[in-house]
XYZ file of C-alpha atoms in Angstrom:
727
model
C 0.000 0.000 0.000
C 1.434 3.362 -1.047
C 0.715 6.569 0.764
C 1.538 10.146 -0.118
C 0.985 12.268 -3.184
C 0.484 9.355 -5.568
C 0.280 10.097 -9.269
C 0.072 13.827 -8.626
C 3.673 13.904 -7.342
C 5.500 16.813 -9.021
C 8.101 15.749 -11.557
C 11.110 17.244 -13.335
C 12.010 15.688 -16.706
C 9.943 12.672 -15.752
C 11.645 12.184 -12.387
C 9.863 12.699 -9.054
C 11.213 15.770 -7.259
C 11.376 13.701 -4.085
C 14.418 11.737 -5.304
C 16.551 14.896 -5.312
C 16.048 15.220 -1.565
C 17.096 11.582 -1.182
C 20.238 12.001 -3.330
C 21.301 15.131 -1.393
C 20.643 13.281 1.848
C 22.871 10.390 0.757
C 25.683 12.714 -0.364
C 25.722 14.516 2.991
C 25.481 11.268 4.969
C 28.365 9.635 3.081
C 30.446 12.811 3.477
C 29.723 12.662 7.196
C 30.611 8.975 7.562
C 33.727 8.767 5.406
C 35.004 12.141 6.605
C 34.808 11.033 10.219
C 36.295 7.621 9.435
C 39.226 9.094 7.493
C 40.761 10.681 10.594
C 39.484 8.208 13.174
C 42.569 6.009 13.563
C 44.802 9.101 13.899
C 42.427 10.443 16.559
C 42.828 7.191 18.464
C 46.612 7.270 18.205
C 47.455 10.929 18.692
C 44.593 12.275 20.831
C 43.547 9.273 22.929
C 47.174 8.075 22.950
C 46.454 4.460 22.036
C 49.148 2.304 20.451
C 48.890 1.182 16.827
C 47.456 -2.254 17.611
C 44.746 -1.035 19.975
C 43.823 1.844 17.637
C 43.493 -0.680 14.800
C 41.374 -2.978 16.983
C 38.864 -0.289 17.980
C 38.736 1.084 14.417
C 37.790 -2.289 12.936
C 35.365 -3.016 15.778
C 33.556 0.196 14.861
C 33.482 -0.648 11.140
C 32.203 -4.150 11.920
C 29.334 -2.674 13.962
C 28.474 -0.348 11.081
C 27.929 -3.410 8.882
C 26.109 -5.521 11.484
C 23.402 -2.966 12.290
C 21.862 -2.854 8.747
C 20.004 -6.072 9.616
C 18.422 -4.321 12.581
C 17.514 -1.316 10.418
C 15.914 -3.520 7.757
C 13.801 -5.379 10.333
C 12.656 -2.127 11.980
C 11.746 -0.573 8.616
C 9.931 -3.563 7.101
C 8.233 -4.903 10.208
C 7.471 -1.848 12.314
C 8.143 1.799 11.390
C 8.470 1.820 7.609
C 11.449 3.215 5.697
C 10.700 6.933 6.134
C 10.338 6.926 9.918
C 13.289 4.553 10.308
C 15.526 6.903 8.307
C 14.375 9.954 10.290
C 14.659 8.422 13.762
C 18.002 6.719 13.167
C 19.386 9.847 11.450
C 18.659 11.732 14.678
C 20.643 9.078 16.568
C 23.388 9.326 13.913
C 23.626 13.132 14.194
C 23.721 12.962 17.981
C 26.590 10.451 17.768
C 28.597 12.738 15.482
C 28.074 15.666 17.851
C 29.148 13.591 20.874
C 32.287 12.453 19.033
C 33.150 16.060 18.105
C 32.718 17.161 21.719
C 34.920 14.300 22.937
C 37.794 15.686 20.838
C 37.848 19.092 22.617
C 40.922 18.799 24.827
C 40.172 22.043 26.716
C 37.123 20.460 28.423
C 39.292 18.642 30.988
C 42.556 20.573 30.592
C 42.295 22.348 33.939
C 46.009 23.114 34.232
C 46.091 24.470 30.644
C 49.155 22.424 29.654
C 47.589 21.125 26.448
C 46.977 17.596 27.765
C 43.506 16.484 28.956
C 43.542 15.735 32.684
C 40.689 13.222 32.499
C 41.307 11.019 29.489
C 38.687 8.512 30.714
C 36.023 11.158 30.100
C 37.165 11.655 26.491
C 37.398 7.902 25.852
C 33.897 7.328 27.272
C 32.399 10.115 25.149
C 34.191 8.806 22.062
C 32.842 5.290 22.556
C 29.281 6.534 23.131
C 29.517 8.671 19.987
C 30.844 5.791 17.880
C 28.140 3.408 19.112
C 25.430 5.915 18.169
C 27.056 6.477 14.757
C 27.283 2.712 14.116
C 23.598 2.294 14.965
C 22.599 5.275 12.817
C 24.674 4.714 9.686
C 24.084 0.966 9.694
C 20.390 1.284 10.435
C 19.636 3.623 7.537
C 21.981 1.867 5.096
C 19.421 -0.665 3.763
C 16.579 1.884 3.789
C 17.688 4.947 1.827
C 18.316 3.332 -1.578
C 15.156 1.212 -1.320
C 13.141 4.260 -0.277
C 14.424 6.072 -3.360
C 13.304 3.171 -5.540
C 9.828 3.372 -3.983
C 9.364 6.866 -5.440
C 8.963 5.516 -8.992
C 5.899 4.004 -10.597
C 6.037 0.527 -12.141
C 6.351 1.937 -15.671
C 9.404 4.100 -14.748
C 12.033 1.342 -14.863
C 14.447 3.431 -16.963
C 14.209 6.407 -14.606
C 14.652 4.101 -11.611
C 17.863 2.695 -13.143
C 19.194 6.214 -13.744
C 18.361 7.126 -10.153
C 20.462 4.268 -8.790
C 23.399 5.379 -10.963
C 23.100 8.943 -9.628
C 22.679 7.547 -6.122
C 25.931 5.550 -6.437
C 27.679 8.630 -7.839
C 26.557 10.696 -4.833
C 28.083 8.070 -2.521
C 31.450 8.252 -4.261
C 31.342 12.060 -4.512
C 30.658 12.361 -0.775
C 33.412 9.874 0.018
C 35.959 11.567 -2.250
C 35.333 15.127 -1.053
C 35.266 14.177 2.624
C 38.557 12.263 2.492
C 40.156 15.329 0.917
C 38.591 18.008 3.128
C 38.445 16.375 6.578
C 42.215 15.726 6.859
C 42.801 19.375 5.936
C 40.462 20.410 8.751
C 42.302 18.075 11.126
C 45.592 19.679 10.131
C 44.415 23.092 11.353
C 45.274 24.175 14.883
C 42.598 25.173 17.377
C 42.009 25.379 21.106
C 41.248 27.833 23.896
C 44.327 27.443 26.074
C 46.708 25.619 23.700
C 46.677 25.195 19.947
C 46.552 21.570 18.763
C 45.444 19.428 15.817
C 41.812 20.375 15.294
C 39.961 17.077 15.683
C 36.824 18.900 16.956
C 36.609 20.652 13.580
C 37.387 17.432 11.673
C 34.484 15.710 13.464
C 32.293 18.795 13.753
C 31.948 19.419 10.008
C 30.735 15.829 9.366
C 28.294 16.306 12.258
C 26.985 19.480 10.582
C 26.664 17.645 7.246
C 24.657 14.896 8.939
C 22.331 17.497 10.426
C 21.921 18.982 6.919
C 21.182 15.485 5.564
C 18.432 15.016 8.142
C 16.875 18.435 7.524
C 16.895 18.002 3.720
C 15.287 14.579 4.014
C 12.514 15.869 6.293
C 11.840 18.865 4.010
C 10.810 16.479 1.226
C 8.288 14.714 3.478
C 5.172 15.914 1.660
C 6.402 14.640 -1.713
C 7.374 11.075 -0.786
C 5.593 7.877 -1.698
C 5.649 5.826 1.502
C 5.142 2.084 1.537
C 3.582 0.706 4.687
C 5.525 -2.057 6.539
C 4.551 -5.465 5.169
C 6.638 -7.826 7.258
C 10.315 -8.567 6.911
C 11.268 -11.399 4.569
C 14.479 -11.970 6.565
C 12.399 -12.858 9.616
C 10.310 -15.249 7.546
C 13.407 -16.889 6.061
C 14.962 -17.252 9.497
C 11.817 -18.883 10.874
C 11.644 -21.262 7.909
C 15.276 -22.336 8.374
C 14.777 -22.681 12.133
C 11.712 -24.884 11.637
C 13.558 -27.110 9.147
C 16.452 -27.629 11.572
C 14.129 -28.296 14.506
C 11.946 -30.674 12.491
C 14.983 -32.562 11.209
C 16.270 -32.923 14.764
C 12.916 -34.325 15.888
C 12.978 -36.920 13.084
C 16.636 -37.894 13.319
C 15.811 -41.571 13.853
C 16.633 -43.943 10.973
C 12.985 -45.015 10.792
C 12.148 -41.733 9.068
C 12.945 -41.609 5.339
C 15.673 -39.221 4.225
C 14.809 -36.160 2.197
C 16.647 -34.760 -0.795
C 17.625 -31.517 1.011
C 17.564 -30.711 4.708
C 15.344 -27.689 4.002
C 12.664 -30.093 2.766
C 11.934 -30.817 6.434
C 10.135 -27.462 6.480
C 7.434 -28.469 3.997
C 5.066 -29.551 6.790
C 4.608 -25.856 7.607
C 5.882 -23.773 4.651
C 5.006 -23.922 0.966
C 7.385 -25.421 -1.551
C 8.034 -22.091 -3.335
C 9.369 -20.451 -0.167
C 11.509 -23.503 0.575
C 12.925 -23.419 -2.966
C 13.724 -19.710 -2.570
C 15.469 -20.334 0.742
C 17.541 -23.089 -0.911
C 18.691 -20.597 -3.572
C 19.652 -18.065 -0.908
C 21.554 -20.620 1.165
C 23.425 -21.752 -1.924
C 24.772 -18.227 -2.454
C 25.365 -17.600 1.259
C 27.537 -20.726 1.328
C 29.745 -19.081 -1.315
C 29.955 -16.000 0.908
C 31.801 -17.908 3.654
C 35.350 -17.171 2.308
C 34.584 -13.577 1.269
C 35.158 -11.771 4.615
C 38.901 -12.301 4.169
C 38.870 -9.837 1.253
C 37.284 -7.143 3.433
C 39.785 -7.897 6.199
C 42.460 -6.579 3.860
C 40.401 -3.906 2.107
C 39.352 -1.975 5.217
C 42.941 -1.699 6.453
C 43.255 1.304 4.133
C 41.825 3.358 6.986
C 43.976 1.783 9.708
C 47.300 0.092 8.954
C 47.907 1.852 5.639
C 47.118 5.258 7.147
C 49.513 4.548 10.018
C 52.104 3.464 7.461
C 51.707 6.812 5.685
C 52.568 8.681 8.908
C 56.153 7.407 8.555
C 56.466 8.559 4.938
C 57.279 11.779 3.098
C 54.102 13.636 2.099
C 55.766 16.077 -0.322
C 54.371 15.574 -3.837
C 56.448 18.091 -5.775
C 55.478 21.015 -3.554
C 51.970 19.689 -2.816
C 51.642 18.435 0.760
C 49.571 15.306 1.348
C 48.408 14.350 4.833
C 48.595 10.633 5.769
C 44.806 10.296 5.964
C 44.384 12.002 2.580
C 46.017 9.040 0.845
C 42.661 7.291 1.227
C 41.322 9.551 -1.539
C 43.324 7.465 -4.015
C 40.707 4.722 -3.654
C 37.559 6.657 -4.722
C 39.511 8.442 -7.465
C 40.679 5.118 -8.895
C 37.144 3.688 -8.594
C 35.758 6.480 -10.782
C 38.502 5.723 -13.333
C 38.558 1.919 -13.242
C 34.818 1.127 -13.240
C 34.171 2.520 -16.764
C 37.489 1.081 -18.010
C 36.554 -2.376 -16.769
C 33.005 -2.219 -18.166
C 33.803 -0.699 -21.553
C 37.289 -2.035 -22.297
C 38.640 -4.887 -20.165
C 35.566 -7.112 -19.977
C 34.660 -6.736 -23.699
C 38.292 -7.462 -24.613
C 38.290 -10.627 -22.503
C 35.010 -11.646 -24.116
C 36.453 -11.164 -27.608
C 39.320 -13.435 -26.648
C 36.627 -16.064 -26.020
C 37.575 -16.426 -22.356
C 34.726 -17.442 -20.089
C 35.340 -14.831 -17.385
C 32.374 -15.772 -15.182
C 31.337 -13.672 -12.165
C 32.843 -16.162 -9.709
C 36.131 -16.114 -11.605
C 36.107 -12.329 -11.437
C 35.604 -12.474 -7.683
C 38.547 -14.883 -7.418
C 40.763 -12.507 -9.415
C 39.641 -9.607 -7.212
C 40.792 -11.439 -4.094
C 44.135 -12.224 -5.739
C 44.638 -8.524 -6.566
C 44.008 -7.608 -2.906
C 46.578 -10.176 -1.773
C 49.151 -8.734 -4.177
C 48.383 -5.246 -2.832
C 49.462 -6.398 0.622
C 52.618 -7.955 -0.770
C 53.454 -4.542 -2.269
C 52.589 -2.884 1.078
C 55.042 -5.258 2.774
C 57.799 -4.326 0.301
C 57.138 -0.618 0.936
C 57.209 -1.255 4.688
C 60.597 -2.965 4.398
C 61.971 0.126 2.664
C 60.450 2.389 5.342
C 61.973 0.270 8.115
C 65.443 0.820 6.650
C 65.037 4.585 7.120
C 63.594 4.501 10.652
C 65.922 5.190 13.578
C 66.869 2.316 15.845
C 65.458 3.347 19.194
C 66.706 1.631 22.368
C 65.031 -1.547 23.592
C 63.682 -1.837 27.114
C 67.073 -3.054 28.393
C 69.202 -0.474 26.577
C 69.975 3.224 26.607
C 71.372 5.446 23.879
C 73.655 8.448 24.265
C 74.785 11.211 21.930
C 77.448 13.831 22.700
C 77.394 17.545 21.837
C 80.404 19.785 22.325
C 78.924 23.220 23.135
C 82.257 24.941 23.831
C 84.330 26.819 21.325
C 87.300 24.426 21.240
C 88.008 20.783 20.583
C 87.642 18.464 23.549
C 89.618 15.258 24.091
C 88.057 12.418 26.058
C 89.987 9.840 28.072
C 89.073 6.242 28.930
C 85.997 4.443 27.611
C 86.740 6.494 24.558
C 83.869 7.086 22.139
C 85.157 9.141 19.212
C 87.787 10.579 21.497
C 87.928 13.962 19.803
C 84.815 16.165 20.142
C 85.137 18.973 17.656
C 84.282 22.535 18.531
C 80.516 23.238 18.487
C 79.782 19.880 16.879
C 77.890 16.705 17.797
C 78.652 13.048 17.251
C 76.823 11.760 14.217
C 75.271 8.696 15.823
C 73.955 7.539 19.146
C 75.960 4.904 21.028
C 74.072 2.121 22.798
C 74.892 1.165 26.396
C 73.627 -1.368 28.906
C 74.028 -0.381 32.545
C 76.277 2.398 33.851
C 79.170 4.080 32.061
C 81.734 6.702 32.943
C 82.849 9.723 30.958
C 86.456 10.721 31.669
C 87.419 14.147 30.368
C 90.524 16.275 30.994
C 91.396 14.611 34.285
C 87.847 14.412 35.628
C 85.448 11.469 35.563
C 81.668 11.683 35.359
C 79.561 8.530 36.034
C 76.231 8.226 34.209
C 73.298 5.877 34.659
C 70.190 6.423 32.552
C 66.805 4.701 32.802
C 66.506 1.728 30.456
C 64.804 2.391 27.146
C 65.789 6.084 27.064
C 67.638 8.208 24.543
C 69.834 10.949 25.945
C 72.117 13.783 24.914
C 75.218 14.665 26.950
C 76.195 18.267 26.254
C 79.701 19.425 27.206
C 79.654 23.005 28.503
C 82.120 25.432 30.050
C 81.328 25.914 33.746
C 83.614 28.554 35.163
C 87.126 27.145 34.507
C 86.326 23.513 33.803
C 84.311 21.437 31.364
C 81.112 19.819 32.640
C 78.781 17.358 30.841
C 75.025 17.981 31.264
C 72.490 15.270 30.410
C 69.179 15.848 28.635
C 66.539 13.227 27.724
C 65.614 12.891 24.057
C 62.414 11.599 22.454
C 62.292 7.870 21.702
C 59.813 7.898 18.845
C 59.201 9.569 15.547
C 57.470 12.976 15.789
C 53.737 12.640 15.342
C 51.867 12.904 12.038
C 54.892 13.915 9.990
C 55.652 16.967 12.130
C 59.181 17.817 13.316
C 60.445 18.010 16.895
C 62.693 21.052 17.447
C 64.520 22.095 20.613
C 67.185 24.704 21.432
C 70.306 24.508 23.588
C 71.420 27.889 24.890
C 75.240 27.929 24.980
C 75.233 31.719 25.172
C 76.277 33.469 28.381
C 72.862 35.118 28.967
C 69.227 34.010 28.843
C 67.646 34.110 25.381
C 64.017 34.423 24.289
C 63.103 32.034 21.450
C 60.035 32.149 19.209
C 59.187 29.426 16.680
C 56.811 30.853 14.090
C 53.962 32.216 16.204
C 54.773 29.958 19.185
C 56.451 31.618 22.122
C 58.926 29.157 23.659
C 60.082 31.712 26.199
C 63.424 32.309 27.895
C 66.111 29.650 27.929
C 68.761 29.998 30.628
C 72.471 29.570 29.803
C 73.575 25.934 29.423
C 69.982 24.746 29.334
C 67.813 22.944 26.811
C 64.280 23.938 25.828
C 61.356 21.514 25.560
C 60.578 20.025 22.166
C 58.318 22.100 19.934
C 56.287 20.555 17.122
C 56.923 22.329 13.802
C 55.267 21.613 10.468
C 57.256 20.670 7.391
C 58.446 23.293 4.957
C 60.146 26.625 5.683
C 60.467 27.188 9.419
C 61.589 30.452 11.021
C 63.007 30.996 14.526
C 63.538 34.345 16.288
C 66.236 34.496 18.979
C 66.357 37.647 21.133
C 68.644 38.724 23.984
C 67.897 41.039 26.902
C 69.257 44.014 24.972
C 66.530 43.588 22.359
C 68.919 42.398 19.670
C 67.601 39.558 17.599
C 68.660 36.844 15.220
C 66.417 35.153 12.640
C 67.137 31.524 11.708
C 65.542 29.852 8.712
C 65.366 26.086 8.250
C 63.858 23.780 5.627
C 62.117 20.876 7.351
C 60.924 17.583 5.952
C 58.549 15.119 7.634
C 59.184 13.373 10.938
C 62.638 14.723 11.810
C 64.085 15.928 15.086
C 66.732 18.640 15.524
C 68.672 20.199 18.357
C 69.625 23.779 17.485
C 72.837 24.703 19.300
C 73.108 28.427 20.066
C 76.911 28.857 20.482
C 78.633 31.206 22.935
C 80.114 32.955 19.879
C 76.714 33.997 18.449
C 76.719 37.514 17.008
C 73.288 39.109 16.764
C 72.284 40.871 13.580
C 73.587 40.352 10.092
C 74.016 36.731 9.052
C 73.704 35.414 12.575
C 71.844 32.304 11.443
C 75.102 30.905 10.063
C 76.388 30.542 13.618
C 73.482 28.309 14.730
C 74.391 24.615 14.596
C 71.504 22.405 13.412
C 72.158 18.979 14.927
C 70.097 16.171 13.408
C 68.796 13.731 16.018
C 66.172 11.814 13.965
C 66.291 11.556 10.187
C 63.268 12.900 8.279
C 61.007 10.502 6.399
C 62.565 9.751 3.035
C 60.143 7.253 1.428
C 57.501 9.189 -0.507
C 53.802 8.484 0.049
C 53.625 8.126 -3.724
C 55.015 4.616 -3.211
C 51.640 3.703 -1.684
C 49.879 4.336 -4.998
C 50.729 0.872 -6.476
C 49.223 -0.919 -3.477
C 46.140 1.328 -3.640
C 45.844 0.621 -7.369
C 45.957 -3.157 -6.882
C 43.501 -3.052 -4.005
C 41.072 -0.772 -5.868
C 41.299 -2.945 -8.994
C 40.497 -5.886 -6.749
C 37.551 -3.990 -5.254
C 36.104 -3.129 -8.660
C 36.357 -6.727 -9.868
C 35.293 -8.221 -6.537
C 32.658 -5.896 -5.095
C 30.787 -4.772 -8.213
C 30.750 -8.311 -9.592
C 29.723 -9.763 -6.226
C 26.723 -7.454 -5.987
C 25.728 -8.268 -9.564
C 26.141 -12.012 -8.961
C 24.135 -11.879 -5.737
C 21.324 -10.010 -7.455
C 21.192 -12.408 -10.399
C 21.164 -15.528 -8.206
C 18.661 -14.257 -5.647
C 14.909 -14.957 -5.686
C 12.790 -11.954 -6.574
C 11.572 -11.372 -3.014
C 14.888 -12.144 -1.273
C 17.375 -9.818 -2.907
C 17.419 -7.777 0.328
C 18.320 -10.938 2.256
C 21.415 -11.471 0.116
C 22.239 -7.754 0.359
C 22.211 -8.129 4.142
C 24.397 -11.234 3.784
C 26.848 -9.281 1.624
C 27.075 -6.514 4.249
C 27.705 -9.165 6.899
C 30.806 -10.314 4.993
C 32.203 -6.790 5.477
C 31.459 -6.958 9.205
C 33.070 -10.379 9.607
C 36.080 -9.188 7.595
C 36.718 -6.462 10.154
C 36.301 -9.004 12.955
C 39.049 -11.083 11.306
C 41.376 -8.060 11.536
C 40.627 -7.857 15.256
C 41.482 -11.518 15.746
C 44.703 -11.390 13.725
C 45.840 -8.072 15.253
C 45.399 -9.499 18.758
C 46.497 -13.097 18.172
C 49.468 -12.591 15.833
C 52.513 -11.580 17.858
C 54.496 -10.222 14.920
C 56.882 -7.424 15.789
C 57.411 -6.327 12.198
C 54.549 -4.711 10.301
C 55.743 -6.071 6.961
C 55.383 -9.612 8.352
C 51.749 -8.893 9.279
C 51.085 -7.683 5.726
C 52.547 -10.916 4.340
C 50.435 -12.945 6.788
C 47.232 -11.283 5.560
C 48.282 -11.755 1.928
C 49.012 -15.451 2.522
C 45.664 -15.975 4.268
C 43.803 -14.340 1.382
C 45.654 -16.446 -1.207
C 44.670 -19.575 0.732
C 41.057 -18.405 0.902
C 41.227 -17.520 -2.798
C 42.158 -21.124 -3.635
C 39.345 -22.486 -1.466
C 36.843 -20.135 -3.096
C 38.035 -21.124 -6.590
C 37.329 -24.772 -5.741
C 33.884 -23.886 -4.383
C 33.153 -21.791 -7.467
C 34.169 -24.686 -9.753
C 31.365 -26.828 -8.362
C 28.779 -24.041 -8.327
C 25.956 -24.287 -10.873
C 24.440 -21.002 -12.024
C 20.666 -20.817 -11.798
C 17.839 -18.704 -13.130
C 15.696 -17.877 -10.086
C 12.845 -16.600 -12.268
C 12.480 -19.974 -14.017
C 12.630 -21.895 -10.746
C 10.051 -19.621 -9.171
C 7.836 -19.907 -12.254
C 8.134 -23.693 -12.150
C 7.145 -23.908 -8.516
C 4.432 -21.323 -9.005
C 2.986 -23.359 -11.893
C 3.388 -26.596 -9.953
C 1.713 -25.063 -6.952
C -1.019 -23.659 -9.183
C -1.476 -27.075 -10.819
C -1.569 -28.750 -7.435
C -4.187 -26.319 -6.266
C -6.198 -26.910 -9.464
C -5.870 -30.665 -9.041
C -7.015 -30.463 -5.430
C -9.856 -28.212 -6.497
C -10.907 -30.686 -9.216
C -10.750 -33.566 -6.767
C -12.811 -31.662 -4.264
C -15.376 -30.784 -6.964
C -15.482 -34.391 -8.159
C -15.826 -35.622 -4.625
C -18.578 -33.132 -3.982
C -20.355 -34.136 -7.173
C -20.054 -37.783 -6.166
C -21.584 -37.050 -2.805
C -24.415 -35.161 -4.487
C -25.055 -38.122 -6.860
C -25.107 -40.543 -3.964
C -27.576 -38.347 -2.135
C -29.846 -38.250 -5.188
C -29.644 -42.047 -5.564
C -30.476 -42.475 -1.925
C -33.427 -40.135 -2.231
C -34.630 -42.059 -5.312
C -34.292 -45.362 -3.489
C -36.188 -44.045 -0.526
C -38.991 -42.791 -2.826
C -39.386 -46.249 -4.493
C -39.576 -47.940 -1.153
C -42.327 -45.599 -0.054
C -44.365 -46.278 -3.226
C -44.086 -50.054 -2.789
C -45.151 -49.780 0.814
C -48.197 -47.708 -0.179
C -49.120 -50.297 -2.885
C -48.962 -53.124 -0.395
C -51.113 -51.259 2.041
C -53.730 -50.537 -0.674
C -53.910 -54.194 -1.677
C -54.474 -55.181 1.853
């Protein structure tokens, strides 16, 4: 039953105006979802301070929930509220979740001491989890409703327009995804805050929240123009009950005295008609093929987790254009828009002309193989990255570097490590120690004992008439998100005021080191001022992920070319492997997605009964959910220290699954659901006609017998009357 404006619905070029509200709604919703998801793993790592493994685990748990909840949304829409109300109510939940997540990212809420670090991280974690749960319920719940609701807006004779709508609908999804994965990382890269300026995650989450609110408002505005189909019962519930009855009935009749049946679903025919049972058999046949498919999604969805984290250790300079690590995800939707028409109009026709039977199941197999090769390439890239990463100390080691901050060469005595320290220079490398060591210098000895797992700098300074080494602790990890960690050592004889860009570091006392300051890549400028108001400007070109100690020498002359006197001591090498090296792995994975996902949806549609295509759609979405659950299991169970080894493990698992699926596909027989349904419909119709004929014949027989009985009774009465008259 359809409600709403009916045939009087206003149209533009033959299309109902209502579909434009639905398309805009989908664009905004997809922008909201993919924009939030693009920066999510970095939010976990750099704001909530989770390690890579735990950030990956929570990320994939969230994605899995997003693909489990569509079943709930479909049941609510078809059995209770209808599509329109389901979309509205769950969109409100969705918007609220986005707002909660944006609020959770405001560090100033609990930063009572104004040091830039939240004082109650539990509060932020709790808010984040509540927000993500609401988002998972909202986005998953409306996922199966919006496209179907758009299809409901067309009359039966508008098949061409309906097909065009779905193409535009799919385009709006990709447009929202592409724009959000470009824009949201840029928003994250801005700095904001009340007390301290930091990466602006509230803005990165806030804009998607605003877009979701716009999506909800636009959808509600079109209310008066929609055709609304009343809930008619959910076919998934009916299928589940039919399967449950078959299993229960088979269990009750497990004794050998009961004859076997051709298929275990035939045990349901005591309660359900043969057509429904045949349809369920077709669905189960396809769902059985789905069993290996989650492994593909286990690899595919790591674009937003492991691959994004990999990009944080790479060089984002593309010939002057700066790419953020989370922006690399835009390669996927861009390649989709390029590869889909190429595959449809060039590759597939070419394969067909070569007389190769490239069936849908073979395409799916090839798609999985492409994804496995993408992870092999990712492993190769990771190996090259690992060669450029610094070797930080293990938990039982400590590392030390020496800086000579005096204006003459210094000779070191016993336990000699590069015995000559040149004037105003530093040793090139860190030396690794275990336990205590002693520095002997010009007749004096200085014992040192650092905490295990630390990196330290020993700076030799002039204290009155003798040399003294001063220890400072260094960072033991790469600077975050491709930024650079800069600090200053004041070897001058008076306190100096240092400014980095627009950040005021403040005064640094003589023979003291400043705290590390995070500086973006590119041209950096530092102002150094003394108490007399004289200043010195230092310019430095910075890459991604480096760390420097800038040594201000006692010989510094303010004014003129004073920057030449500043010694820039490299502590951590910048990233040298370009993010462009991720493009091949993205290309292989996207090619695999196009061959796998598009073909899988087409195959599922073609092999599904007419009234159960939504059931298989829900089954397809479940493969995505289970794929993300696989990532959780592997990330927690596999104790691999090297990331490249984990990539190879996933690739090997997918190749194994690919072989299993190829064997399953070999024995699969393609069917035509329409013919099977027509056969059972005709058989059922014939059975009904036969039963009807039998009932009519039986009824006629009874009527004939009644007439014969009446005739017999009448003759008996006449004979009796004759006898009585004769008497």
